[in-house]
Amino acid sequence: MAHPAAELSVITLGGKGSSLASTSVYAIAHGFSLVRIDSSSLERLASSSNNPNAASIKHHLFVPDYLTREEARASLVVLLNKLIISPSSGIRSVIPILIAETLNSNPETLQFEPLDVTPEELSVFEQSCYVLSGICALLDHQSAALSSIADAVASISCEASRADVSAFSLMDSGDGFASKEEVGIANDMKVFLNGSKLVGKIESGAISKIPKTHGCLREQAKLVHSKMRVELNSSVKIGKGGGSLSSGTEDAVRTVLLSFAAMLWDLGKCSLDRVKLILGSNGDENMKASLAGLLDRECPSNESLKREYKLVSELGLDEKYIEFVHTVNVLFATVWKIVAWEAIAAFMTIEGGELIGKGQDVDINGANEKVVKKNEKKKKAVLGKGSSVVVQLIKDKLQGKGGGLGSLENLVKAILSFLDPKASGFDNLLKKIKEIVESNASRRLPKLPKGTRDFAKEQMAIRKKAFSIIEGVFERHGATALDTPAFELRETLMGKYGEDSKLVYDLADQGGELCSLRYDLTVPFARYVAMNGITSFKRYQIAKVYRRDNPSKGRFREFYQCDFDIAGQYEKMGPDFEVIKILTELLDELNIGQYEIKLNHRRLLDGMLEICGVPSDKFRTICSSIDKLDKQSFDQIKREMVEEKGLTVEIAERIGDFVKERGHPLELLSKLKQEQSPLLQNKGSSDALNELEILFSALEKSNCVDKVVFDLSLARGLDYYTGVIYEAVFKGGTQIGSIAAGGRYDNLIGMFGSKQVPAVGVSLGIERVFVIMEQLLKDQNQTTRATKTEVLVSILGDDLTQAAELASEIWSAKVHAEFLVNKRVMKHIDRAKEARIPWIVFLGEREASEGIVKLKNVETFEEVTVSRSNIIDELKKRLAP
């Protein structure tokens, strides 16, 4: 924004495609800019001035006398714009011209004689809410500046109070629930404080609350800005008879500003708390006493802040809209003053001693004496790279005043003047703060998208081992590998996942085809089988899938799935048995600890719902509710089924009686097949029980039925399941949820227009398994070797050719080896220990001249001399299992 010292700019209203911004309202209201009406708008308005009888109503232009001069001028700017943009033919040019001339002449008082107006003009006067919107525009413009200033001031407060700032590094947990603005504030604070030696270990809520409090300021400022963009440029709706139609602007503005005012109150309280913290950290008793005295007299208190906020709330509730928004502006000015006093306290605590030490006359406690510090050798404080710029700007401002500051009060006045948004140097301060944040943004450490993770070398070693085990189990059962694209046509994926379809990642249309990232590997497998006319196929696939889910521990947006599926006609329950058997082998060989496989049957579930009285068209949506029983109580699920999905309480309670059944497969099956069981009276559930009897008997013979739990609450939310469904759950200490799931899907392949091919499969959620494996290693205090390196070829010197020759011989012998060229023996030993390489082959000048090498066991420190020509045989002998 321009300031009085600068040449006045001109802001044009009413031009084609133009719009009024809060920044323009602020500039005109403060006299930094002149206003001009676009010529095309004047011509349009002039054409409405030809009817002299139209202006038959006397109206006094309303501007409350309790408004500040800037508030009154801002109101006139908004009224002027509302008249200009009105589409009504009853708006003349005479009043807009009068308002523009009044604003440009900048009189001390804004008084208007009663005006002759048309009905349409009267509608704009009465319904445009110009006073409300004018003051709101001032708040909109200033709130962005307050946000920047408050952040910069808070950063030097952290240093002045020697505060612990570790909270700024713990903001973004990656779980998807952190506020974007809070994380942004924390990152900006780290930029300001980067390299600071003053931040310390003093813990304080006034510091740890900075991201949340200042983040709320950003959020509320954006809401005010969004509201004002609309309100400033929306025309008054005028009825057919010339009367105006209520727009609801007052209520909408009140709703936004009530939250804005609450945020201002919080910001003011937090700033005052930091002032107290800073004073407590100031070691100069004279300076502390002087500052405390000035603060008591000049700085707004918590009580005054509370009174103003209370008045804002009362005026809002009483619907006194203009007084309400004026009082919000008063509250804003109070909070700005508090933040400025926080800056004074922080600056004087950090730099006051140096200023006094230079022999400036400083009035301490009214003594008005010249204070000269002893010539102490004191280490200069190292400020953060960003906060040091802010402090230096304040120092430059004070030094620009020359030697006339005289007293601490004058010093304070100079700082308050510098932080006044109407001051000539204020724009430069805002620009510098913006540069600090933005210039450092390019140098900030990059971060991962939420719900994704990198895998370091140790983690990759665990993954490779796990993948090797998994592939071995799959191939043991005769499966062949398959790979499919990471994205599919959107139509391929839609309609297959029920309520989970909202989690599918859609891609932007790049070439005329609507595509989405694959949600799982099952639907692409079904598409492949259908597209190629395959009728029998046993396959496995290990690949990444993508879900637009809320990240949490063990729940990611990008993760690997390991799928095994059998498609085709086989003996009844044969493939189902083999898939569950494979699942037990996988989890046993991965050695993750205790687990259970919950199992149910979709037709048993459907039969149960039919018996309970659930309409068939609600089966799938009720299944989705039942599927949440592992995370929510039945009372919560019952409420959802009744209130959201339209079941009666009686039906919901009947469902509850069934889904509570859980137990050993053969025992619960026997109970459900007793005579008079309602499940036997329903064909679907009766057939399902017969199939489960075959399955459980096979699992018993294969010695894995004890790892299965028959659980009637298991529903599996995906729409394509038709038969047996199952889910593996980890029973150890790490709360991770399901680690594998699957089921029978006899109709999915046929959905792609081909003949039906029955199929059954299982998917292992390997990312969650990795979390368990990593935690187990951590609990056992074990580490994983990241490489398979068995030998370190250590060249004692700087001859790379010796390393190339000896390492190549070892590699040719199919031995895992690395090389290092360095003159210092300990560098080689440290490298071997760090990488846990068991053997070192030393070759230096003496060894090369004698035709030998030294072979060292890193663990036992045993060292032997070996002929250079025999080193390969010696290594093979020692590395042999």
mmCIF file of N, CA and C in Angstrom, residues 411-478:
data_model
loop_
_atom_site.group_PDB
_atom_site.id
_atom_site.type_symbol
_atom_site.label_atom_id
_atom_site.label_comp_id
_atom_site.label_asym_id
_atom_site.label_seq_id
_atom_site.Cartn_x
_atom_site.Cartn_y
_atom_site.Cartn_z
ATOM 1 N N LEU A 411 12.359 5.581 22.933
ATOM 2 C CA LEU A 411 12.740 4.366 22.206
ATOM 3 C C LEU A 411 11.500 3.540 21.881
ATOM 4 N N VAL A 412 10.644 3.373 22.874
ATOM 5 C CA VAL A 412 9.414 2.605 22.700
ATOM 6 C C VAL A 412 8.509 3.254 21.664
ATOM 7 N N LYS A 413 8.376 4.606 21.738
ATOM 8 C CA LYS A 413 7.537 5.310 20.766
ATOM 9 C C LYS A 413 8.043 5.099 19.346
ATOM 10 N N ALA A 414 9.367 5.083 19.195
ATOM 11 C CA ALA A 414 9.939 4.882 17.861
ATOM 12 C C ALA A 414 9.616 3.494 17.324
ATOM 13 N N ILE A 415 9.663 2.483 18.195
ATOM 14 C CA ILE A 415 9.337 1.115 17.759
ATOM 15 C C ILE A 415 7.848 1.005 17.442
ATOM 16 N N LEU A 416 6.992 1.608 18.291
ATOM 17 C CA LEU A 416 5.551 1.585 18.029
ATOM 18 C C LEU A 416 5.233 2.260 16.694
ATOM 19 N N SER A 417 5.927 3.350 16.434
ATOM 20 C CA SER A 417 5.728 4.053 15.157
ATOM 21 C C SER A 417 6.140 3.186 13.982
ATOM 22 N N PHE A 418 7.246 2.465 14.162
ATOM 23 C CA PHE A 418 7.739 1.597 13.092
ATOM 24 C C PHE A 418 6.744 0.483 12.767
ATOM 25 N N LEU A 419 6.048 -0.006 13.799
ATOM 26 C CA LEU A 419 5.102 -1.110 13.607
ATOM 27 C C LEU A 419 3.682 -0.622 13.326
ATOM 28 N N ASP A 420 3.513 0.675 13.129
ATOM 29 C CA ASP A 420 2.206 1.230 12.768
ATOM 30 C C ASP A 420 1.953 0.962 11.288
ATOM 31 N N PRO A 421 0.837 0.282 10.944
ATOM 32 C CA PRO A 421 0.596 -0.043 9.531
ATOM 33 C C PRO A 421 0.452 1.182 8.633
ATOM 34 N N LYS A 422 0.222 2.365 9.222
ATOM 35 C CA LYS A 422 0.102 3.580 8.408
ATOM 36 C C LYS A 422 1.447 4.282 8.241
ATOM 37 N N ALA A 423 2.498 3.760 8.893
ATOM 38 C CA ALA A 423 3.811 4.401 8.828
ATOM 39 C C ALA A 423 4.446 4.197 7.453
ATOM 40 N N SER A 424 5.307 5.135 7.084
ATOM 41 C CA SER A 424 5.898 5.096 5.738
ATOM 42 C C SER A 424 6.808 3.893 5.519
ATOM 43 N N GLY A 425 7.433 3.386 6.583
ATOM 44 C CA GLY A 425 8.345 2.248 6.405
ATOM 45 C C GLY A 425 7.704 0.894 6.601
ATOM 46 N N PHE A 426 6.386 0.894 6.865
ATOM 47 C CA PHE A 426 5.735 -0.377 7.205
ATOM 48 C C PHE A 426 5.730 -1.349 6.021
ATOM 49 N N ASP A 427 5.495 -0.831 4.819
ATOM 50 C CA ASP A 427 5.484 -1.704 3.641
ATOM 51 C C ASP A 427 6.806 -2.431 3.480
ATOM 52 N N ASN A 428 7.897 -1.719 3.743
ATOM 53 C CA ASN A 428 9.214 -2.336 3.605
ATOM 54 C C ASN A 428 9.398 -3.461 4.616
ATOM 55 N N LEU A 429 8.879 -3.256 5.831
ATOM 56 C CA LEU A 429 8.959 -4.309 6.855
ATOM 57 C C LEU A 429 8.194 -5.551 6.412
ATOM 58 N N LEU A 430 6.962 -5.359 5.922
ATOM 59 C CA LEU A 430 6.187 -6.502 5.435
ATOM 60 C C LEU A 430 6.892 -7.211 4.288
ATOM 61 N N LYS A 431 7.465 -6.426 3.394
ATOM 62 C CA LYS A 431 8.173 -7.003 2.240
ATOM 63 C C LYS A 431 9.359 -7.844 2.699
ATOM 64 N N LYS A 432 10.113 -7.343 3.686
ATOM 65 C CA LYS A 432 11.276 -8.082 4.193
ATOM 66 C C LYS A 432 10.847 -9.388 4.863
ATOM 67 N N ILE A 433 9.755 -9.331 5.638
ATOM 68 C CA ILE A 433 9.265 -10.546 6.306
ATOM 69 C C ILE A 433 8.850 -11.579 5.260
ATOM 70 N N LYS A 434 8.172 -11.113 4.226
ATOM 71 C CA LYS A 434 7.750 -12.021 3.153
ATOM 72 C C LYS A 434 8.964 -12.639 2.464
ATOM 73 N N GLU A 435 9.993 -11.830 2.254
ATOM 74 C CA GLU A 435 11.212 -12.333 1.607
ATOM 75 C C GLU A 435 11.884 -13.398 2.467
ATOM 76 N N ILE A 436 11.895 -13.161 3.794
ATOM 77 C CA ILE A 436 12.513 -14.142 4.703
ATOM 78 C C ILE A 436 11.859 -15.500 4.531
ATOM 79 N N VAL A 437 10.541 -15.513 4.577
ATOM 80 C CA VAL A 437 9.788 -16.771 4.507
ATOM 81 C C VAL A 437 9.917 -17.406 3.126
ATOM 82 N N GLU A 438 9.745 -16.582 2.070
ATOM 83 C CA GLU A 438 9.719 -17.150 0.723
ATOM 84 C C GLU A 438 11.097 -17.535 0.226
ATOM 85 N N SER A 439 12.129 -16.753 0.569
ATOM 86 C CA SER A 439 13.475 -17.099 0.099
ATOM 87 C C SER A 439 13.957 -18.381 0.734
ATOM 88 N N ASN A 440 13.547 -18.623 1.970
ATOM 89 C CA ASN A 440 13.939 -19.852 2.645
ATOM 90 C C ASN A 440 13.098 -21.036 2.229
ATOM 91 N N ALA A 441 11.922 -20.756 1.628
ATOM 92 C CA ALA A 441 11.043 -21.865 1.240
ATOM 93 C C ALA A 441 11.733 -22.789 0.253
ATOM 94 N N SER A 442 12.531 -22.177 -0.671
ATOM 95 C CA SER A 442 13.202 -23.009 -1.669
ATOM 96 C C SER A 442 14.308 -23.849 -1.055
ATOM 97 N N ARG A 443 14.793 -23.421 0.151
ATOM 98 C CA ARG A 443 15.878 -24.170 0.777
ATOM 99 C C ARG A 443 15.388 -25.097 1.882
ATOM 100 N N ARG A 444 14.096 -25.062 2.123
ATOM 101 C CA ARG A 444 13.575 -25.961 3.148
ATOM 102 C C ARG A 444 13.713 -27.400 2.709
ATOM 103 N N LEU A 445 13.845 -28.260 3.674
ATOM 104 C CA LEU A 445 13.900 -29.674 3.347
ATOM 105 C C LEU A 445 12.584 -30.097 2.714
ATOM 106 N N PRO A 446 12.635 -30.824 1.614
ATOM 107 C CA PRO A 446 11.386 -31.308 1.005
ATOM 108 C C PRO A 446 10.709 -32.311 1.931
ATOM 109 N N LYS A 447 9.436 -32.546 1.718
ATOM 110 C CA LYS A 447 8.710 -33.496 2.557
ATOM 111 C C LYS A 447 7.883 -34.422 1.688
ATOM 112 N N LEU A 448 7.505 -35.535 2.275
ATOM 113 C CA LEU A 448 6.706 -36.525 1.563
ATOM 114 C C LEU A 448 5.228 -36.151 1.606
ATOM 115 N N PRO A 449 4.488 -36.577 0.596
ATOM 116 C CA PRO A 449 3.026 -36.438 0.705
ATOM 117 C C PRO A 449 2.523 -37.299 1.858
ATOM 118 N N LYS A 450 1.437 -36.876 2.479
ATOM 119 C CA LYS A 450 0.872 -37.647 3.586
ATOM 120 C C LYS A 450 0.456 -39.027 3.102
ATOM 121 N N GLY A 451 0.659 -40.009 3.978
ATOM 122 C CA GLY A 451 0.246 -41.365 3.634
ATOM 123 C C GLY A 451 1.247 -42.126 2.799
ATOM 124 N N THR A 452 2.461 -41.564 2.633
ATOM 125 C CA THR A 452 3.525 -42.265 1.917
ATOM 126 C C THR A 452 4.753 -42.319 2.809
ATOM 127 N N ARG A 453 5.713 -43.133 2.451
ATOM 128 C CA ARG A 453 6.933 -43.219 3.250
ATOM 129 C C ARG A 453 8.098 -43.651 2.384
ATOM 130 N N ASP A 454 9.294 -43.232 2.791
ATOM 131 C CA ASP A 454 10.529 -43.728 2.188
ATOM 132 C C ASP A 454 10.999 -44.935 2.987
ATOM 133 N N PHE A 455 11.796 -45.767 2.343
ATOM 134 C CA PHE A 455 12.352 -46.927 3.032
ATOM 135 C C PHE A 455 13.867 -46.873 2.940
ATOM 136 N N ALA A 456 14.497 -46.764 4.102
ATOM 137 C CA ALA A 456 15.956 -46.717 4.158
ATOM 138 C C ALA A 456 16.527 -48.109 3.906
ATOM 139 N N LYS A 457 17.852 -48.177 3.877
ATOM 140 C CA LYS A 457 18.507 -49.429 3.470
ATOM 141 C C LYS A 457 18.164 -50.590 4.404
ATOM 142 N N GLU A 458 18.093 -50.326 5.733
ATOM 143 C CA GLU A 458 17.755 -51.409 6.659
ATOM 144 C C GLU A 458 16.329 -51.896 6.437
ATOM 145 N N GLN A 459 15.421 -50.933 6.193
ATOM 146 C CA GLN A 459 14.030 -51.300 5.946
ATOM 147 C C GLN A 459 13.895 -52.079 4.636
ATOM 148 N N MET A 460 14.679 -51.681 3.652
ATOM 149 C CA MET A 460 14.624 -52.390 2.359
ATOM 150 C C MET A 460 15.121 -53.821 2.502
ATOM 151 N N ALA A 461 16.077 -54.032 3.405
ATOM 152 C CA ALA A 461 16.558 -55.401 3.624
ATOM 153 C C ALA A 461 15.434 -56.267 4.204
ATOM 154 N N ILE A 462 14.660 -55.687 5.133
ATOM 155 C CA ILE A 462 13.519 -56.421 5.700
ATOM 156 C C ILE A 462 12.493 -56.703 4.613
ATOM 157 N N ARG A 463 12.231 -55.719 3.768
ATOM 158 C CA ARG A 463 11.227 -55.882 2.706
ATOM 159 C C ARG A 463 11.646 -56.971 1.717
ATOM 160 N N LYS A 464 12.912 -56.938 1.323
ATOM 161 C CA LYS A 464 13.376 -57.946 0.361
ATOM 162 C C LYS A 464 13.261 -59.355 0.933
ATOM 163 N N LYS A 465 13.590 -59.463 2.210
ATOM 164 C CA LYS A 465 13.472 -60.770 2.856
ATOM 165 C C LYS A 465 12.013 -61.219 2.880
ATOM 166 N N ALA A 466 11.116 -60.289 3.229
ATOM 167 C CA ALA A 466 9.696 -60.628 3.290
ATOM 168 C C ALA A 466 9.164 -60.999 1.909
ATOM 169 N N PHE A 467 9.515 -60.213 0.898
ATOM 170 C CA PHE A 467 9.048 -60.515 -0.464
ATOM 171 C C PHE A 467 9.553 -61.879 -0.933
ATOM 172 N N SER A 468 10.782 -62.209 -0.552
ATOM 173 C CA SER A 468 11.342 -63.502 -0.932
ATOM 174 C C SER A 468 10.543 -64.654 -0.315
ATOM 175 N N ILE A 469 10.184 -64.508 0.980
ATOM 176 C CA ILE A 469 9.373 -65.527 1.661
ATOM 177 C C ILE A 469 8.019 -65.659 0.988
ATOM 178 N N ILE A 470 7.396 -64.504 0.704
ATOM 179 C CA ILE A 470 6.050 -64.495 0.124
ATOM 180 C C ILE A 470 6.049 -65.149 -1.256
ATOM 181 N N GLU A 471 7.008 -64.750 -2.094
ATOM 182 C CA GLU A 471 7.081 -65.350 -3.428
ATOM 183 C C GLU A 471 7.316 -66.853 -3.336
ATOM 184 N N GLY A 472 8.155 -67.255 -2.372
ATOM 185 C CA GLY A 472 8.426 -68.685 -2.206
ATOM 186 C C GLY A 472 7.165 -69.467 -1.863
ATOM 187 N N VAL A 473 6.333 -68.925 -0.970
ATOM 188 C CA VAL A 473 5.082 -69.605 -0.605
ATOM 189 C C VAL A 473 4.150 -69.668 -1.803
ATOM 190 N N PHE A 474 4.004 -68.564 -2.520
ATOM 191 C CA PHE A 474 3.105 -68.530 -3.675
ATOM 192 C C PHE A 474 3.545 -69.546 -4.739
ATOM 193 N N GLU A 475 4.841 -69.559 -5.023
ATOM 194 C CA GLU A 475 5.338 -70.453 -6.076
ATOM 195 C C GLU A 475 5.302 -71.908 -5.638
ATOM 196 N N ARG A 476 5.386 -72.147 -4.339
ATOM 197 C CA ARG A 476 5.258 -73.505 -3.813
ATOM 198 C C ARG A 476 3.888 -74.106 -4.162
ATOM 199 N N HIS A 477 2.907 -73.241 -4.304
ATOM 200 C CA HIS A 477 1.550 -73.694 -4.625
ATOM 201 C C HIS A 477 1.232 -73.591 -6.113
ATOM 202 N N GLY A 478 2.253 -73.395 -6.935
ATOM 203 C CA GLY A 478 2.061 -73.457 -8.383
ATOM 204 C C GLY A 478 1.588 -72.183 -9.034
#
